[in-house]
mmCIF file of C-alpha atoms in Angstrom:
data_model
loop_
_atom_site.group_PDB
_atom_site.id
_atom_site.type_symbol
_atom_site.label_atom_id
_atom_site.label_comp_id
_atom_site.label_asym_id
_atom_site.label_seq_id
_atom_site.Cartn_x
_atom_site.Cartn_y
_atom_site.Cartn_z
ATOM 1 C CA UNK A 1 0.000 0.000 0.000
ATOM 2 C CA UNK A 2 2.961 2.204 0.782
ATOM 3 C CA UNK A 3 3.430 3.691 -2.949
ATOM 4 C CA UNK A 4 0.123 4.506 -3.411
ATOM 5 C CA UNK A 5 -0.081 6.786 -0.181
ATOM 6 C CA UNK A 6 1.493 10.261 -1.922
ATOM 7 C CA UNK A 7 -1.989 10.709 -3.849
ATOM 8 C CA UNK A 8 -4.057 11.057 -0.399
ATOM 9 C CA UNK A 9 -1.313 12.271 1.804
ATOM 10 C CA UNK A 10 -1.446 15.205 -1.054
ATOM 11 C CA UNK A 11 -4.260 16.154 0.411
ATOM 12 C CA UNK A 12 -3.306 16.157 3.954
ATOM 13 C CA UNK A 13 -1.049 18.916 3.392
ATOM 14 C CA UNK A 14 -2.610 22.358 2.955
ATOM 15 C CA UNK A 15 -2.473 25.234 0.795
ATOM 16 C CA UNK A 16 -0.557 28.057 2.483
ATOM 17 C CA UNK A 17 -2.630 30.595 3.428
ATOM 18 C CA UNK A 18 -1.622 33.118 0.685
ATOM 19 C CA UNK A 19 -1.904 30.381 -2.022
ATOM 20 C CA UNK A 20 -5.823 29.866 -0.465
ATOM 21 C CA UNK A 21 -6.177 33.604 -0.330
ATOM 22 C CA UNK A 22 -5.451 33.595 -4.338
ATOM 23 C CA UNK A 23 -7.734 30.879 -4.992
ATOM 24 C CA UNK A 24 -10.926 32.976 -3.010
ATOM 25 C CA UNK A 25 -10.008 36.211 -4.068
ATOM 26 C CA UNK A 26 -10.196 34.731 -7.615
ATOM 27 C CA UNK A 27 -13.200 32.961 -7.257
ATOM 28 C CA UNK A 28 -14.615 36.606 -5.275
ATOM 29 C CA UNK A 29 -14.207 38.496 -8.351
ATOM 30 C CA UNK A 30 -15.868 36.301 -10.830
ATOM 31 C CA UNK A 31 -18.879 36.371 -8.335
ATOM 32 C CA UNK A 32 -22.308 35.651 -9.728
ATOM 33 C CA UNK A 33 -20.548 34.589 -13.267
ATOM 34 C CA UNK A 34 -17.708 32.233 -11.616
ATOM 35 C CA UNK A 35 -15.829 29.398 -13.593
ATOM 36 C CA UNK A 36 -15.986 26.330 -13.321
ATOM 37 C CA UNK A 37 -12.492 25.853 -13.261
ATOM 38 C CA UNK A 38 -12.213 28.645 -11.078
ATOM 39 C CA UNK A 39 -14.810 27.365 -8.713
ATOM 40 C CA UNK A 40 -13.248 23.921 -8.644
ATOM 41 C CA UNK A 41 -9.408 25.446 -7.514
ATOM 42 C CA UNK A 42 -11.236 27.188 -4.788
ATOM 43 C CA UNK A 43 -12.930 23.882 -3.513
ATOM 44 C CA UNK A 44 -10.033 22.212 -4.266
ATOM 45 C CA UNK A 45 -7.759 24.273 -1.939
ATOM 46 C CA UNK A 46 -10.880 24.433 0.718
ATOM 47 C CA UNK A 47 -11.076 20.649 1.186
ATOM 48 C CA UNK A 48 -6.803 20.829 1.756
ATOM 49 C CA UNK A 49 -7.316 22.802 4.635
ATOM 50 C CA UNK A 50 -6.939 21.943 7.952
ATOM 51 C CA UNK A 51 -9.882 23.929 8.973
ATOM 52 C CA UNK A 52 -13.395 21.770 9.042
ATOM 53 C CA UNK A 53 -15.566 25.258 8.042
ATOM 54 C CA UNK A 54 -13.108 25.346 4.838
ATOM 55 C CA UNK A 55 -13.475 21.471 4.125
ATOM 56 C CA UNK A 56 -17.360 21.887 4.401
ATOM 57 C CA UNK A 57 -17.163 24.687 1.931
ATOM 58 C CA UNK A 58 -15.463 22.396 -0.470
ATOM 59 C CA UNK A 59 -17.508 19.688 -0.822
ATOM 60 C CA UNK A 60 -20.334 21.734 -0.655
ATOM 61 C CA UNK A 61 -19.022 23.739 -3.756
ATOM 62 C CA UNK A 62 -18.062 20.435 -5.334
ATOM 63 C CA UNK A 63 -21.388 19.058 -4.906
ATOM 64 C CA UNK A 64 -22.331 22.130 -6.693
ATOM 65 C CA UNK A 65 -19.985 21.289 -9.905
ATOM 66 C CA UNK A 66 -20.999 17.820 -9.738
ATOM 67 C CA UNK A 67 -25.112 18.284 -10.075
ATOM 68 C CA UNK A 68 -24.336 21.051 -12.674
ATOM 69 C CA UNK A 69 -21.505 20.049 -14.964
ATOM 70 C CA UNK A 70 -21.845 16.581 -16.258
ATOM 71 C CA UNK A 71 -18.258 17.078 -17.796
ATOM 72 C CA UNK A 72 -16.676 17.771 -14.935
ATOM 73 C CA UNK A 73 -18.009 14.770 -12.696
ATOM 74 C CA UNK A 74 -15.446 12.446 -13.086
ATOM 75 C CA UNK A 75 -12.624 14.865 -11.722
ATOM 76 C CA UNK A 76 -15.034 15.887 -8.763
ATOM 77 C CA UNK A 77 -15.511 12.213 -7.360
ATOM 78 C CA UNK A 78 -12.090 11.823 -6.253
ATOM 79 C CA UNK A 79 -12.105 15.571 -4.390
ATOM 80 C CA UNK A 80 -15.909 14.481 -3.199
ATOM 81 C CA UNK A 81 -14.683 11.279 -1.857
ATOM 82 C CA UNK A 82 -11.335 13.144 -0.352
ATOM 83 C CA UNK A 83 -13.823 16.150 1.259
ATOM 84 C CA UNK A 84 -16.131 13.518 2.677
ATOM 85 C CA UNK A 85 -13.408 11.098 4.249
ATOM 86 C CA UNK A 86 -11.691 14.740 5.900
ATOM 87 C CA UNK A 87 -14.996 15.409 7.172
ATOM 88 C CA UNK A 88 -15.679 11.943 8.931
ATOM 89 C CA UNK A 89 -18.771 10.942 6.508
ATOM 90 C CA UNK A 90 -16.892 7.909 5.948
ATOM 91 C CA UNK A 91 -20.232 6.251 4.066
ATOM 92 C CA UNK A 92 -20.412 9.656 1.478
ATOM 93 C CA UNK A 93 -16.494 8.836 1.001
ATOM 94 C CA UNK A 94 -17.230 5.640 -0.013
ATOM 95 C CA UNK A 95 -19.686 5.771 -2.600
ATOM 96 C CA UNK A 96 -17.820 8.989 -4.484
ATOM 97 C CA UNK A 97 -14.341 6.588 -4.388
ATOM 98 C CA UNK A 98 -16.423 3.643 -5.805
ATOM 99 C CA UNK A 99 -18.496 5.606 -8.511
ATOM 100 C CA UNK A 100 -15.156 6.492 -9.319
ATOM 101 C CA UNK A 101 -13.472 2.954 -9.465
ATOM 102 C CA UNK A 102 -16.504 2.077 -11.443
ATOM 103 C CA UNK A 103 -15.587 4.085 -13.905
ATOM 104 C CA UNK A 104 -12.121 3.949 -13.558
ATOM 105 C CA UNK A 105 -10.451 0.744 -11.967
ATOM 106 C CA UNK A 106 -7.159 1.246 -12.501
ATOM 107 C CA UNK A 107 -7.100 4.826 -10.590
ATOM 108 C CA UNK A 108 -4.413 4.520 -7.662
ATOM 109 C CA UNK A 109 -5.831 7.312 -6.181
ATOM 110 C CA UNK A 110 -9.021 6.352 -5.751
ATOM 111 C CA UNK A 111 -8.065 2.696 -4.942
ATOM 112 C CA UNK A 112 -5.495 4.575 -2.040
ATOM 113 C CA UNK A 113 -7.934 6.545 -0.936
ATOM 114 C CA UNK A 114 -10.644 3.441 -0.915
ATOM 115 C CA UNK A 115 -7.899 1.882 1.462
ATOM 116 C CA UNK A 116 -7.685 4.614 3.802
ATOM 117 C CA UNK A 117 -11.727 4.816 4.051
ATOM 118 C CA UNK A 118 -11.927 1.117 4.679
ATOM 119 C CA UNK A 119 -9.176 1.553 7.623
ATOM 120 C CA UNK A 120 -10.974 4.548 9.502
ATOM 121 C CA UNK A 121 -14.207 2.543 9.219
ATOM 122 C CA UNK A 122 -12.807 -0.820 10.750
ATOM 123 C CA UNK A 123 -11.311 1.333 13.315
ATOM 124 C CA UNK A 124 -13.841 3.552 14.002
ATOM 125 C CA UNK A 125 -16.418 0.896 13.476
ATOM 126 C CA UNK A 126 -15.296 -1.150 16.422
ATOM 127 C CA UNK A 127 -15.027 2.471 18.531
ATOM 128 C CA UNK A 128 -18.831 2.517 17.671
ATOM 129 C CA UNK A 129 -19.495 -0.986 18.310
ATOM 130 C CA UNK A 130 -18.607 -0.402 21.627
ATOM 131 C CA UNK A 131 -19.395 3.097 22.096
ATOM 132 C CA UNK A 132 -23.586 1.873 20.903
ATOM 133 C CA UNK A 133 -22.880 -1.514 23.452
ATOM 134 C CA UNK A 134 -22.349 0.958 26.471
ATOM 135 C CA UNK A 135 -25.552 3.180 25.646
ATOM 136 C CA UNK A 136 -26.989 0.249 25.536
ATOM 137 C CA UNK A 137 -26.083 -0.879 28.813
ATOM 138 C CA UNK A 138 -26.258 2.266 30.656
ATOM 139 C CA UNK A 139 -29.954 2.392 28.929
ATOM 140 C CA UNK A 140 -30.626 -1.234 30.031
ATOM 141 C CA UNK A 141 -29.412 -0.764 33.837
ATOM 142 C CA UNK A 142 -31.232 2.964 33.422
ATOM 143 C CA UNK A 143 -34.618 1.031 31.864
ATOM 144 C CA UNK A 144 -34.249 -1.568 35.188
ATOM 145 C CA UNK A 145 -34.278 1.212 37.532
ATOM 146 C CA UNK A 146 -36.995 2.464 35.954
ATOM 147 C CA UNK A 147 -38.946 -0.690 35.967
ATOM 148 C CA UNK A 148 -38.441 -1.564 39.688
ATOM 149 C CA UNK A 149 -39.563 1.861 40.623
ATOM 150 C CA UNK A 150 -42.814 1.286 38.194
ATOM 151 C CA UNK A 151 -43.377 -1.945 39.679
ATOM 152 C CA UNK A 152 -42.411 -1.053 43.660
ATOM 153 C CA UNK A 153 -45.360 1.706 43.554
ATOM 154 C CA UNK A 154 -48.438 -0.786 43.187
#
């Protein structure tokens, strides 16, 4: 797995914050009539950041492109998966990656990137697993104490 890990760790590392202040002020001044090129650099360097507001921004602009520009789809599923998996919506992640690997199997991005999604949700799936088994046994010992008072009162 090792060499295909540049292609998502690309998008660990962020834009500085001059190179993202080009990319808004660009997409600022086209306003009402922006790009889509133009549109998709600013999402582009929004899902980078660090900052969850920014990432949000991106895949919501993304989303945008997507639903509007057929053309363009193909080179928004990878960012869409990318935004998603940043963002924790592990199960959005997924299905951009594998529209993507439908349509393109050979993709090492996508196929790192499907690797890295499959990892956070084993991992985090098991933190869930037990997170969802201790609600339910606080509810269950909660529920009994409930019960006994119920039934103690007639």
């Amino acid at each position: 797995m090792g060499s295909n890990l540049p292609y998502a760790a690309d998008a660990e590392s962020p834009l500085k914050p001059a190179e993202l202040q080009v990319l808004r002020a660009q997409y600022e001044k086209e306003g009402d009539y922006v790009g889509i090129q133009t549109k998709f650099n600013y999402a582009w360097g929004l899902i980078k950041s660090n900052a969850r507001t920014d990432q949000q921004e991106g895949v919501r602009l993304l989303s945008e492109i997507f639903r509007a520009s057929p053309e363009r789809r193909r080179e928004c599923l990878y960012y869409l998966a990318l935004g998603n998996y940043k963002l924790g919506n592990y199960g959005e992640a997924r299905r951009y990656n594998d529209l993507l690997l439908e349509k393109e199997p050979a993709n090492l991005q996508a196929a790192s990137l499907g690797s890295l999604i499959d990892d956070k949700v084993s991992k985090e799936g098991l933190m869930g697993i037990a997170i969802v088994g201790g609600l339910a046994l606080a509810a269950g010992v909660v529920g009994g104490l409930v019960f006994k008072g119920a039934t103690k009162r007639r």
